XYZ file of N, CA and C in Angstrom:
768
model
N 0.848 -1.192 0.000
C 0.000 0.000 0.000
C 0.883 1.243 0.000
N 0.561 2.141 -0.646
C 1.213 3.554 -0.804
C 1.516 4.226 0.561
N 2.383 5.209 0.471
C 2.494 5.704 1.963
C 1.106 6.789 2.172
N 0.807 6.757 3.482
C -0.591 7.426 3.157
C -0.849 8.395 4.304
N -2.054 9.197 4.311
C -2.174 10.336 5.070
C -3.823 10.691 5.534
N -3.842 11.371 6.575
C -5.311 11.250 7.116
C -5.172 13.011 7.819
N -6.658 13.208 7.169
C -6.708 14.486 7.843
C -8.307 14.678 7.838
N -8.711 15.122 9.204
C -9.782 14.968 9.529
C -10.567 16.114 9.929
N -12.086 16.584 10.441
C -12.588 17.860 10.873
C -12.252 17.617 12.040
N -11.595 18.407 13.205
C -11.194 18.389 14.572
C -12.700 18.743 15.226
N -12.659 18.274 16.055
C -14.142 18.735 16.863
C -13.940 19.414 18.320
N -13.424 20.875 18.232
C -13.120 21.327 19.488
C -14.349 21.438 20.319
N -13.689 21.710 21.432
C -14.792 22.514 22.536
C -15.763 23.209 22.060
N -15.939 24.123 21.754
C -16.802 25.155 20.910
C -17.559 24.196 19.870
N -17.103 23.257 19.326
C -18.388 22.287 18.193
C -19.034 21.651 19.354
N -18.824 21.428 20.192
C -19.449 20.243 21.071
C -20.567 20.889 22.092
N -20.780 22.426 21.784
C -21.786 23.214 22.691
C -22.845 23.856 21.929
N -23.788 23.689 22.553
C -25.092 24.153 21.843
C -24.987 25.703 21.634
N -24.346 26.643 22.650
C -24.055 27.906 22.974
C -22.864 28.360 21.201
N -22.091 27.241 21.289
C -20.833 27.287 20.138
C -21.598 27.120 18.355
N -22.390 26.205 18.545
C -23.235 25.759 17.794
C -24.157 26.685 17.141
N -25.134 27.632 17.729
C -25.935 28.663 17.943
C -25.126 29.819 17.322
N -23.707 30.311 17.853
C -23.330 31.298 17.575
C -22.873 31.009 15.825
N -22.246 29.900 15.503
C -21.801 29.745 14.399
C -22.920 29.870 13.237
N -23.925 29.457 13.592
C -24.868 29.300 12.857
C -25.373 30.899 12.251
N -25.234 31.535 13.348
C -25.484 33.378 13.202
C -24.355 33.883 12.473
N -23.358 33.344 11.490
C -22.482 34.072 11.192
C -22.665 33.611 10.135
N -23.239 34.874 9.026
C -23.540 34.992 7.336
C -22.569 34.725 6.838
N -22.580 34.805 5.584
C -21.498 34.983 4.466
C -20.985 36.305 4.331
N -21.495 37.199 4.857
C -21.104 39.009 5.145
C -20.592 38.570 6.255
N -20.790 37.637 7.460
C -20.330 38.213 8.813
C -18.706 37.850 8.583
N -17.618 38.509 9.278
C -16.034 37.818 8.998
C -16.558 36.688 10.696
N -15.167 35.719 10.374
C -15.522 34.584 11.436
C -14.966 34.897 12.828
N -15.715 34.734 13.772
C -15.388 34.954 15.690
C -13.827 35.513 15.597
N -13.270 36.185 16.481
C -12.258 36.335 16.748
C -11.659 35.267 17.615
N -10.410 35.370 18.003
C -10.034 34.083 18.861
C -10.006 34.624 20.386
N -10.237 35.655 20.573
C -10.902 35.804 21.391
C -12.104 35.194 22.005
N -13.268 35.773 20.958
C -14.370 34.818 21.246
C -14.540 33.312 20.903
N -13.708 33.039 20.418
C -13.054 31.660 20.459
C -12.853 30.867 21.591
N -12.395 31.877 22.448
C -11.654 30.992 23.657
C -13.018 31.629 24.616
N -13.603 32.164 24.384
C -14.377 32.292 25.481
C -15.865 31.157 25.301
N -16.031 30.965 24.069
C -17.075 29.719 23.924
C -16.840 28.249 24.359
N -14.792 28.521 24.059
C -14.467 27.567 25.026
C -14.351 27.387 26.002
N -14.614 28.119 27.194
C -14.654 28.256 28.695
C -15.310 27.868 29.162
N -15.869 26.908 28.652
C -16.938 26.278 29.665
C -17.228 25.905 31.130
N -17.988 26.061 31.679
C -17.762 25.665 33.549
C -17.204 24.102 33.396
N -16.779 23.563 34.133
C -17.050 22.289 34.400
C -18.285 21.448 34.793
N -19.052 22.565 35.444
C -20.446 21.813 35.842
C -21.347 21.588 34.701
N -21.111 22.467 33.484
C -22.001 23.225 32.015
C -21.804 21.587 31.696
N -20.154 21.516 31.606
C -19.455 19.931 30.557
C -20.505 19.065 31.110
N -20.263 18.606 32.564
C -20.729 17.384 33.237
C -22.030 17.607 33.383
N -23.100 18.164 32.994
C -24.077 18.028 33.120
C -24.909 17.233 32.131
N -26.104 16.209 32.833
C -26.462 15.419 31.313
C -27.224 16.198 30.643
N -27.871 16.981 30.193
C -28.275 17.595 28.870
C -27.002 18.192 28.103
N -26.167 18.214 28.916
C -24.807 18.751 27.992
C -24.085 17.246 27.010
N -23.689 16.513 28.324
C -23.583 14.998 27.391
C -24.078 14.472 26.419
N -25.691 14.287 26.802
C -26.819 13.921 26.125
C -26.370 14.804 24.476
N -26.335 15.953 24.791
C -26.315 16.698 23.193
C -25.448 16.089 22.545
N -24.281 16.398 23.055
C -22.389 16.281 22.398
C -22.493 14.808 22.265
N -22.983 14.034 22.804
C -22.851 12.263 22.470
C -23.714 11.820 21.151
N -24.895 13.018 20.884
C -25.914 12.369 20.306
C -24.955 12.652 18.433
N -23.776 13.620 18.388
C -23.445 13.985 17.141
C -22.114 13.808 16.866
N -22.037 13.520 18.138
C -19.871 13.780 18.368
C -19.460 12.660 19.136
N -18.072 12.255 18.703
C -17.237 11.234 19.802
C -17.074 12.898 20.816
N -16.639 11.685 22.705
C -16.399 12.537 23.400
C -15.020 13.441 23.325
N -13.808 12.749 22.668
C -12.444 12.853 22.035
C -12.171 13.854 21.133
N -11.212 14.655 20.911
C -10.884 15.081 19.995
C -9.877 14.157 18.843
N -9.976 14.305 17.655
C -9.138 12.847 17.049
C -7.438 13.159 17.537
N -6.921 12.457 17.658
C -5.612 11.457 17.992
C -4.665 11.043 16.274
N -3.545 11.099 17.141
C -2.629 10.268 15.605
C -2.309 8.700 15.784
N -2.712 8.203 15.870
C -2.965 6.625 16.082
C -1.418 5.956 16.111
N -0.655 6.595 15.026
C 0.762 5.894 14.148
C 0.379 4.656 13.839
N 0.684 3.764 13.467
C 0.124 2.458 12.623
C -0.949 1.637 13.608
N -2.081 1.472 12.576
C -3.170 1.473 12.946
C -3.169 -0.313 12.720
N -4.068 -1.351 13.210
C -3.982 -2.812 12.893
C -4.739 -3.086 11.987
N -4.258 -4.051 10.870
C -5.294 -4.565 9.842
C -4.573 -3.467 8.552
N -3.757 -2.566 8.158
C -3.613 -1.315 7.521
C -2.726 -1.244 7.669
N -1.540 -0.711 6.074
C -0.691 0.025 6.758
C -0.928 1.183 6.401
N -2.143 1.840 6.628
C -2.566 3.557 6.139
C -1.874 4.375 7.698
N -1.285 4.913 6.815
C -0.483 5.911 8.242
C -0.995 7.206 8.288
N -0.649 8.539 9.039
C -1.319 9.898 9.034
C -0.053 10.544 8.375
N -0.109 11.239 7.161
C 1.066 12.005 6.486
C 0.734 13.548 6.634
N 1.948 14.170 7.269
C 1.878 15.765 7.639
C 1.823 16.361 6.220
N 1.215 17.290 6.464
C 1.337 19.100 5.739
C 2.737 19.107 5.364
N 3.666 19.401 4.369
C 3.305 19.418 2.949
C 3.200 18.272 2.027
N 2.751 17.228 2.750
C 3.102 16.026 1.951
C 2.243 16.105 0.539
N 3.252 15.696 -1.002
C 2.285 15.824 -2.084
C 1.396 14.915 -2.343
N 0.855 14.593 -1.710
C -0.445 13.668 -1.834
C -1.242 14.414 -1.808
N -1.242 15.063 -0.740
C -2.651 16.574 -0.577
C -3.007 16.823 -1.655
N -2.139 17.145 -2.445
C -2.082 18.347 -3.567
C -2.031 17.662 -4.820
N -1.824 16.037 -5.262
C -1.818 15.909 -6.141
C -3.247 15.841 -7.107
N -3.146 15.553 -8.621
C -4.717 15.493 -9.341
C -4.990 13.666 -8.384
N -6.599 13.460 -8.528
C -7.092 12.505 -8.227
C -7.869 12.219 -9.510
N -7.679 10.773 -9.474
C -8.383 10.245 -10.925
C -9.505 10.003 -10.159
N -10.677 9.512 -11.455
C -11.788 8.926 -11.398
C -11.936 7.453 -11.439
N -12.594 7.321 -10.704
C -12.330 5.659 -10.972
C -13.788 4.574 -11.690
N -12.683 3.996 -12.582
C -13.865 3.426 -13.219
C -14.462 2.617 -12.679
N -16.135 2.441 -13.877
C -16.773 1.446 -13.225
C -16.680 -0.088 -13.248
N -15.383 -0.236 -14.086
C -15.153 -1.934 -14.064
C -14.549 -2.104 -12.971
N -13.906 -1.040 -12.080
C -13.032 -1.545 -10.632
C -14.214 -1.663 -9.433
N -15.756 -1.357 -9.857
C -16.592 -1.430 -8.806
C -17.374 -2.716 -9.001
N -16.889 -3.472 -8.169
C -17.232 -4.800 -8.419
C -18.106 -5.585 -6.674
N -18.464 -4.587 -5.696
C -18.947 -4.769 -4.987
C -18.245 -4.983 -4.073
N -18.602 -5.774 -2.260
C -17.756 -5.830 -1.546
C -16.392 -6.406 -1.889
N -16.024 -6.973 -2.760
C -14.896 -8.341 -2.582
C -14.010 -6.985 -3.528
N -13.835 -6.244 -4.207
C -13.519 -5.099 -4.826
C -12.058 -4.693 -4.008
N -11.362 -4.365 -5.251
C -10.331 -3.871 -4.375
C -10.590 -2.135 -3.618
N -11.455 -1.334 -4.504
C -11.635 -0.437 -3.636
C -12.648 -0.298 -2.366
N -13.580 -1.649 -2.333
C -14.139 -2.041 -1.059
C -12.828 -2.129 -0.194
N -11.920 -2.957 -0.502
C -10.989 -3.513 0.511
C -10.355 -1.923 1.024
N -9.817 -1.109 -0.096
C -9.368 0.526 0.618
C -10.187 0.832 1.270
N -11.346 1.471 1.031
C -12.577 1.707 1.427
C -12.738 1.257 3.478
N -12.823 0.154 3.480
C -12.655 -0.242 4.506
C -11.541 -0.486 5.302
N -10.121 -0.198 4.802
C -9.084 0.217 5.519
C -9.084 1.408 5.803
N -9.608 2.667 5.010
C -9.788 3.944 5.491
C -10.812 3.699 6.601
N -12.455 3.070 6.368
C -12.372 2.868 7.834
C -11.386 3.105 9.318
N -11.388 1.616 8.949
C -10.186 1.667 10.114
C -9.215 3.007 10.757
N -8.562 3.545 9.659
C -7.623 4.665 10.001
C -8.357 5.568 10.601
N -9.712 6.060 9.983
C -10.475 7.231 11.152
C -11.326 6.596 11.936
N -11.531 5.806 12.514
C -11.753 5.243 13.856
C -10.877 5.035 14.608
N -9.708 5.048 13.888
C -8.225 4.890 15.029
C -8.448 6.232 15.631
N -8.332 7.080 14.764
C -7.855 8.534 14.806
C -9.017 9.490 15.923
N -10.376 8.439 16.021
C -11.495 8.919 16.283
C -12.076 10.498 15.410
N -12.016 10.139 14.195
C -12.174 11.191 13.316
C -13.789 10.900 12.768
N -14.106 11.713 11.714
C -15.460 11.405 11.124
C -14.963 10.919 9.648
N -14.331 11.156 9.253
C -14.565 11.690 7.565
C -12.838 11.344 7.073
N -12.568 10.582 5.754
C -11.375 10.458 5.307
C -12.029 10.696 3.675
N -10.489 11.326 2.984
C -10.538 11.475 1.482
C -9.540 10.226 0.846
N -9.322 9.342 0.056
C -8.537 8.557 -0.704
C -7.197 9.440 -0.665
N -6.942 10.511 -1.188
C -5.792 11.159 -1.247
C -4.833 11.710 -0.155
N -5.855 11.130 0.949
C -5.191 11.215 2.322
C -4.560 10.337 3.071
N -5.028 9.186 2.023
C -4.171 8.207 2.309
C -3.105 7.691 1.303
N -2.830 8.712 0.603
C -1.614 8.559 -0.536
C -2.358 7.826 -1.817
N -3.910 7.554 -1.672
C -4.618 7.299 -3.014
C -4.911 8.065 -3.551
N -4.620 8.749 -4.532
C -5.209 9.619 -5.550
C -6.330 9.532 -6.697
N -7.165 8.626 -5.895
C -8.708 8.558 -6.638
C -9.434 9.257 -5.753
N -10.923 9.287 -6.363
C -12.179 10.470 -6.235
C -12.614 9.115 -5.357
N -12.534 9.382 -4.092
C -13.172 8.234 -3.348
C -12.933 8.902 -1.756
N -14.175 8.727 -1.330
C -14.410 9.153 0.402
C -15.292 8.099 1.461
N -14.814 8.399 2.276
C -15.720 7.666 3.154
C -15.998 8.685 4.422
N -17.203 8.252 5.469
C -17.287 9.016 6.536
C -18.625 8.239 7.462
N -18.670 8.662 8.325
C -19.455 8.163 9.694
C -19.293 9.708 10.691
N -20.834 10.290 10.649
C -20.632 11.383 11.287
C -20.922 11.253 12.707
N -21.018 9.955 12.984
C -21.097 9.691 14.576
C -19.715 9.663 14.930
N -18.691 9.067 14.241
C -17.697 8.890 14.512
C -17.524 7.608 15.417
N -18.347 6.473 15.356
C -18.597 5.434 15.882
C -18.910 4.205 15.372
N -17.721 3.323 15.086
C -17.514 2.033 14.840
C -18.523 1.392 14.996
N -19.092 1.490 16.039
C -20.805 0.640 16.219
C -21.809 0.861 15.923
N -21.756 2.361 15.351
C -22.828 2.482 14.285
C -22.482 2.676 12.895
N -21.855 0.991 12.770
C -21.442 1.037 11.381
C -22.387 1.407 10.115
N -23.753 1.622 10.851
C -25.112 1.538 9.593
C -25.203 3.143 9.306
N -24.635 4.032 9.924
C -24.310 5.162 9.316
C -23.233 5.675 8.763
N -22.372 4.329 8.236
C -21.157 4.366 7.441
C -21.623 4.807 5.669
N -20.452 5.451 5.272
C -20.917 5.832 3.791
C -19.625 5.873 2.879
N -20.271 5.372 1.861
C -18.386 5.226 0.575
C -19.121 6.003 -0.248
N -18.256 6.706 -0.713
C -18.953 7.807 -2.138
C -17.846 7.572 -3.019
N -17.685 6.955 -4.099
C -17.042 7.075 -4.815
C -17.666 7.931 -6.054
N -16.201 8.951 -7.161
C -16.986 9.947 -7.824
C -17.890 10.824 -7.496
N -17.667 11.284 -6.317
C -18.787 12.476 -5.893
C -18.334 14.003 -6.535
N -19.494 14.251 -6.378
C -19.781 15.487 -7.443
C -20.499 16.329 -6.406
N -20.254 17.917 -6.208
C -21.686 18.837 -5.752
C -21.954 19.196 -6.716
N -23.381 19.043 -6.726
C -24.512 19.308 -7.617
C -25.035 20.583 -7.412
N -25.158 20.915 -6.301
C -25.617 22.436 -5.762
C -25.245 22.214 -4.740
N -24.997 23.594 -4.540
C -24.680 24.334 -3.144
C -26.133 25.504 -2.719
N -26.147 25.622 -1.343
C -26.917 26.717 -1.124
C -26.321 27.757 -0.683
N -26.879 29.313 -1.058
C -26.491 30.542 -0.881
C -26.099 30.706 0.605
N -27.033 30.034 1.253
C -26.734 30.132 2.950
C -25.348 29.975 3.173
N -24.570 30.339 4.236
C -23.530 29.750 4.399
C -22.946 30.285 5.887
N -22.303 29.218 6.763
C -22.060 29.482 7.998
C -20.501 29.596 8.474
N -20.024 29.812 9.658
C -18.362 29.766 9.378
C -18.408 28.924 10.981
N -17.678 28.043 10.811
C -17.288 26.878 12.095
C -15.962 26.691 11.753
N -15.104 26.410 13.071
C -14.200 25.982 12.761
C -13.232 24.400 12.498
N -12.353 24.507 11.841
C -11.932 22.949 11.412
C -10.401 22.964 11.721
N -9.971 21.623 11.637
C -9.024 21.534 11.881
C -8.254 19.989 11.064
N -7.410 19.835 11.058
C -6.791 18.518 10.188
C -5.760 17.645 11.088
N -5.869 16.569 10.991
C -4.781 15.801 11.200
C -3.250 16.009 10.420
N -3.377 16.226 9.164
C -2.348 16.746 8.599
C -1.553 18.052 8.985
N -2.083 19.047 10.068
C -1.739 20.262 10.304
C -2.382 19.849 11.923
N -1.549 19.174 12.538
C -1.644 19.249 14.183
C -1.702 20.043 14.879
N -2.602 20.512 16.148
C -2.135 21.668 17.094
C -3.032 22.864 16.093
N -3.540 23.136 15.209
C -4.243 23.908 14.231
C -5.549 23.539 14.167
N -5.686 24.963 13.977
C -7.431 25.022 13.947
C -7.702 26.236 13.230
N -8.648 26.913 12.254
C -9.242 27.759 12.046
C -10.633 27.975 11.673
N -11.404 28.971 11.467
C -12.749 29.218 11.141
C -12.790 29.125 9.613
N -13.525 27.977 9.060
C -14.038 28.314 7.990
C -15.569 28.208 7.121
N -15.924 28.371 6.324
C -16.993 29.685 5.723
C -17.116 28.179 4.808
N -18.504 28.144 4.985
C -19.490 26.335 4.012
C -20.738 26.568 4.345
N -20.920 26.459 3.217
C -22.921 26.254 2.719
C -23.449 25.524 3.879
N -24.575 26.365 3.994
C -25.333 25.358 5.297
C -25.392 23.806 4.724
N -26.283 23.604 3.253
C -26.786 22.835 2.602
C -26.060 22.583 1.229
N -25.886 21.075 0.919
C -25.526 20.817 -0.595
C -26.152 19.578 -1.226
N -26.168 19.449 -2.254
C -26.713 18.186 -3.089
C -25.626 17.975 -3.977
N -25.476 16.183 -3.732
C -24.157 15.359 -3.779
C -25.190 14.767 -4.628
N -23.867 14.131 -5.688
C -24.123 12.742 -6.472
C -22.948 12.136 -6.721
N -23.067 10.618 -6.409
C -21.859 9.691 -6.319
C -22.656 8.553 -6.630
N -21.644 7.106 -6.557
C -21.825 6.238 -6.971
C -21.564 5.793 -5.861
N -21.955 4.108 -5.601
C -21.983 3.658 -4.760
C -20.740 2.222 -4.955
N -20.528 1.071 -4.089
C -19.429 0.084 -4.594
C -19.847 -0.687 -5.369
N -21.533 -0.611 -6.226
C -22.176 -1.478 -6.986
C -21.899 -0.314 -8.139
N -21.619 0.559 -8.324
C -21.524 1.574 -9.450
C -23.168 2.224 -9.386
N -23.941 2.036 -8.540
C -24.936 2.596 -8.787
C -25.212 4.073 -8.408
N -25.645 5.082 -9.275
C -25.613 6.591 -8.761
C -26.898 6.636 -7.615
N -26.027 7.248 -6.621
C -26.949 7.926 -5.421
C -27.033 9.320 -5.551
N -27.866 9.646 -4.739
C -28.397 11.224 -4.487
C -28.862 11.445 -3.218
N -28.085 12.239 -2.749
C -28.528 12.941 -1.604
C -28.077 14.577 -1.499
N -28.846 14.760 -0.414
C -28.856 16.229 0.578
C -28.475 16.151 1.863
N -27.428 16.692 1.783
C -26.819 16.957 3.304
C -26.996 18.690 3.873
N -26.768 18.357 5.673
C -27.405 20.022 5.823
C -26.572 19.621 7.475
N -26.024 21.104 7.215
C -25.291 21.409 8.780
C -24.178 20.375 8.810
N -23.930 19.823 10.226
C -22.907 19.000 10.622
C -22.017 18.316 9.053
N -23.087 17.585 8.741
C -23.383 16.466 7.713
C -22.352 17.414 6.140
N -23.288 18.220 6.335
C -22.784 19.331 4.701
C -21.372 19.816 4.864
N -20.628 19.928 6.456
C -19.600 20.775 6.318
C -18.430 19.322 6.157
N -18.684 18.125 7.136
C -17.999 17.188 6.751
C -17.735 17.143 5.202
N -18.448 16.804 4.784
C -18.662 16.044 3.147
C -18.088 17.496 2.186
N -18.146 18.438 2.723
C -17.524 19.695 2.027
C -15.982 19.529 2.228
N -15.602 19.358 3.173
C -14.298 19.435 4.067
C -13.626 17.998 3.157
N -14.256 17.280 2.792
C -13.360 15.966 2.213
C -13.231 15.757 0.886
N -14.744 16.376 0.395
C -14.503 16.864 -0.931
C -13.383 18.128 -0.641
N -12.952 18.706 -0.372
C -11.966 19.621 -0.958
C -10.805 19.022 -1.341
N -10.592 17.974 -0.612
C -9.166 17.041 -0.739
C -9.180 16.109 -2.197
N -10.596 16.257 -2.569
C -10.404 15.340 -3.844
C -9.898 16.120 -4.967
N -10.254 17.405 -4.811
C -9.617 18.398 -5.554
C -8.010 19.105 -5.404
N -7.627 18.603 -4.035
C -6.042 18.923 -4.185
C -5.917 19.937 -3.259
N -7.687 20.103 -2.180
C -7.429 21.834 -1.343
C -7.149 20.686 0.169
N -6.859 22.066 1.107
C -6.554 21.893 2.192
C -7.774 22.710 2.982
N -7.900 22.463 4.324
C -8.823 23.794 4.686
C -8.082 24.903 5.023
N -6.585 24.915 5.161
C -6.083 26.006 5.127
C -6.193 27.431 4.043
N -6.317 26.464 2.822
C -6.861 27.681 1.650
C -7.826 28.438 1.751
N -8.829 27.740 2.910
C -10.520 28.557 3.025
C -9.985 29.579 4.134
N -9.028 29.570 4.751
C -8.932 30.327 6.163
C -9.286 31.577 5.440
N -9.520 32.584 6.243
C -9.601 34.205 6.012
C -7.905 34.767 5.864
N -7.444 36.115 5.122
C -6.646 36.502 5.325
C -5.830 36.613 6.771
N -6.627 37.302 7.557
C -5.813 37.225 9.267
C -5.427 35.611 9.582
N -6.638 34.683 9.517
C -6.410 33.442 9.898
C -5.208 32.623 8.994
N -5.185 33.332 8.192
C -3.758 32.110 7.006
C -2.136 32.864 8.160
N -2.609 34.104 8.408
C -1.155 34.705 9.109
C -1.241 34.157 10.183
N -2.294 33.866 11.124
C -2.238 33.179 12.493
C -1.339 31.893 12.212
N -1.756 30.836 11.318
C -0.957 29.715 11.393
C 0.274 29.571 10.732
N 0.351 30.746 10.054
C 1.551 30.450 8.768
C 3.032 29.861 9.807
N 3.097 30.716 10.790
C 4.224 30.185 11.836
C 4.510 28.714 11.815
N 3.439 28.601 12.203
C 3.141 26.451 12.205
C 3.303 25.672 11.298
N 2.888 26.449 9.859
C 2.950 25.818 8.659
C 4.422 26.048 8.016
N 4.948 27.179 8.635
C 6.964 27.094 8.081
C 7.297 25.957 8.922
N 7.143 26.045 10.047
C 7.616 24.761 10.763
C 7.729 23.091 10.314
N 5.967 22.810 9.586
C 5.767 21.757 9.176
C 6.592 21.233 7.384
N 6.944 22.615 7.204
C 7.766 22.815 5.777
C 9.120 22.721 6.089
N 9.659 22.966 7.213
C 10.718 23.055 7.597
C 11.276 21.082 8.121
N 10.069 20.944 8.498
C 10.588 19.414 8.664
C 10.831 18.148 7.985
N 9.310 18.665 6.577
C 9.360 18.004 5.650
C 10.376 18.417 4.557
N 11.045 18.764 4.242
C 12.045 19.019 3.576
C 12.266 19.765 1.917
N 12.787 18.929 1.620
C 12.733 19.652 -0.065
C 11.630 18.334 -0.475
N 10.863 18.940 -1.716
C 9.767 18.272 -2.126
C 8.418 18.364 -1.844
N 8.208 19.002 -0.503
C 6.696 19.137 -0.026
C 6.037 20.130 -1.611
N 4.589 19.772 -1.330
C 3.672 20.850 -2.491
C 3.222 21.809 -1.133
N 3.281 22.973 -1.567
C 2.628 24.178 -0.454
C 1.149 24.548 -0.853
């Protein structure tokens, strides 16, 4: 298997509160995104706010309790997590035909379900093929982020947005590929996807909120983006520090 890479939506403090939740939702496509100021103050939560069960009850019903983790070699896989600038990010992703969709026994069933694996290690939601050093149009995700509810598992191979809606909110994300990082970024409340399924058959759906920013966030990777490209001007200077660093380690060859 190729050397490979995983980068996921981080689910801070602030996603996991109805208060965090609420405010994001109030921020247009005119509004610019929270300061980090008010950043850190949505994150302040009491301790009694956390431990209380209507607080649990919420954050359990959409979110692992975890923020994702770097696993390093995961069992069953050798899909590993590859840092920022690695050119996998950035390279083109083919399409994949429909004679390679041959159902479970399929070799891209078999990827398919090793990416599994890697974001459940990671306790992540959402992986792109090209994050794992595959450079096909192929995703998977589970927005519970929970192995045991494997029946809200999903493979999209060839996905396409079909529409987007004008609405649009700013939350923040974060990657496994860019550790210790986080910024606010700006996604359609709502979109309409079309993909194929591991029988080659075209699906259709509508995703909205949680659901829409995942599946936005992984589609960008099939195209070669990062969520660093969506940051705002101030927010690309907040991390750029972090991101010479991660250039600085990876050496000659990274794609920026």
């Amino acid at each position: 298997m190729a050397t490979t890479a995983l980068c996921t939506l981080i689910r801070h403090t602030s996603a996991f509160t109805p208060v965090a939740r609420q405010a994001s939702a109030s921020l247009t496509s005119s509004s610019p995104p929270p300061s980090s100021t008010s950043r850190r103050i949505i994150h302040s939560l009491s301790s009694s706010t956390k431990s209380s069960p209507s607080f649990q009850s919420w954050q359990s019903s959409l979110f692992s309790t975890t923020e994702e983790i770097d696993p390093g070699i995961v069992e069953g896989t050798n899909l590993q997590v590859l840092k920022y600038p690695h050119p996998s990010l950035r390279a083109p992703n083919e399409e994949i035909p429909m004679e390679d969709l041959t159902g479970p026994g399929s070799e891209i069933s078999l990827i398919a379900k090793e990416m599994f694996l890697v974001m459940y290690a990671t306790q992540g939601v959402g992986l792109a093929a090209p994050q794992v050093g595959i450079n096909k149009r192929l995703m998977v995700y589970n927005e519970s982020g929970d192995p045991k509810k494997w029946m809200q598992e999903s493979i999209m191979v060839n996905p396409k947005i079909v529409e987007f809606s004008e609405a649009k909110e700013w939350d923040e994300e974060g990657c496994l590929s860019f550790p210790d990082m986080g910024g606010d970024v700006e996604r359609s409340k709502w979109i309409k996807v079309e993909a194929q399924n591991l029988k080659g058959k075209t699906v259709k759906k509508k995703f909205r909120g949680w659901e829409a920013r995942i599946f936005q966030h992984e589609y960008d990777h099939l195209d070669g983006m990062v969520y660093i490209d969506r940051l705002t001007e101030d927010g690309r200077k907040e991390v750029q520090p972090k991101l010479d660093e991660f250039i600085a380690v990876f050496g000659e060859g990274g794609a920026i």
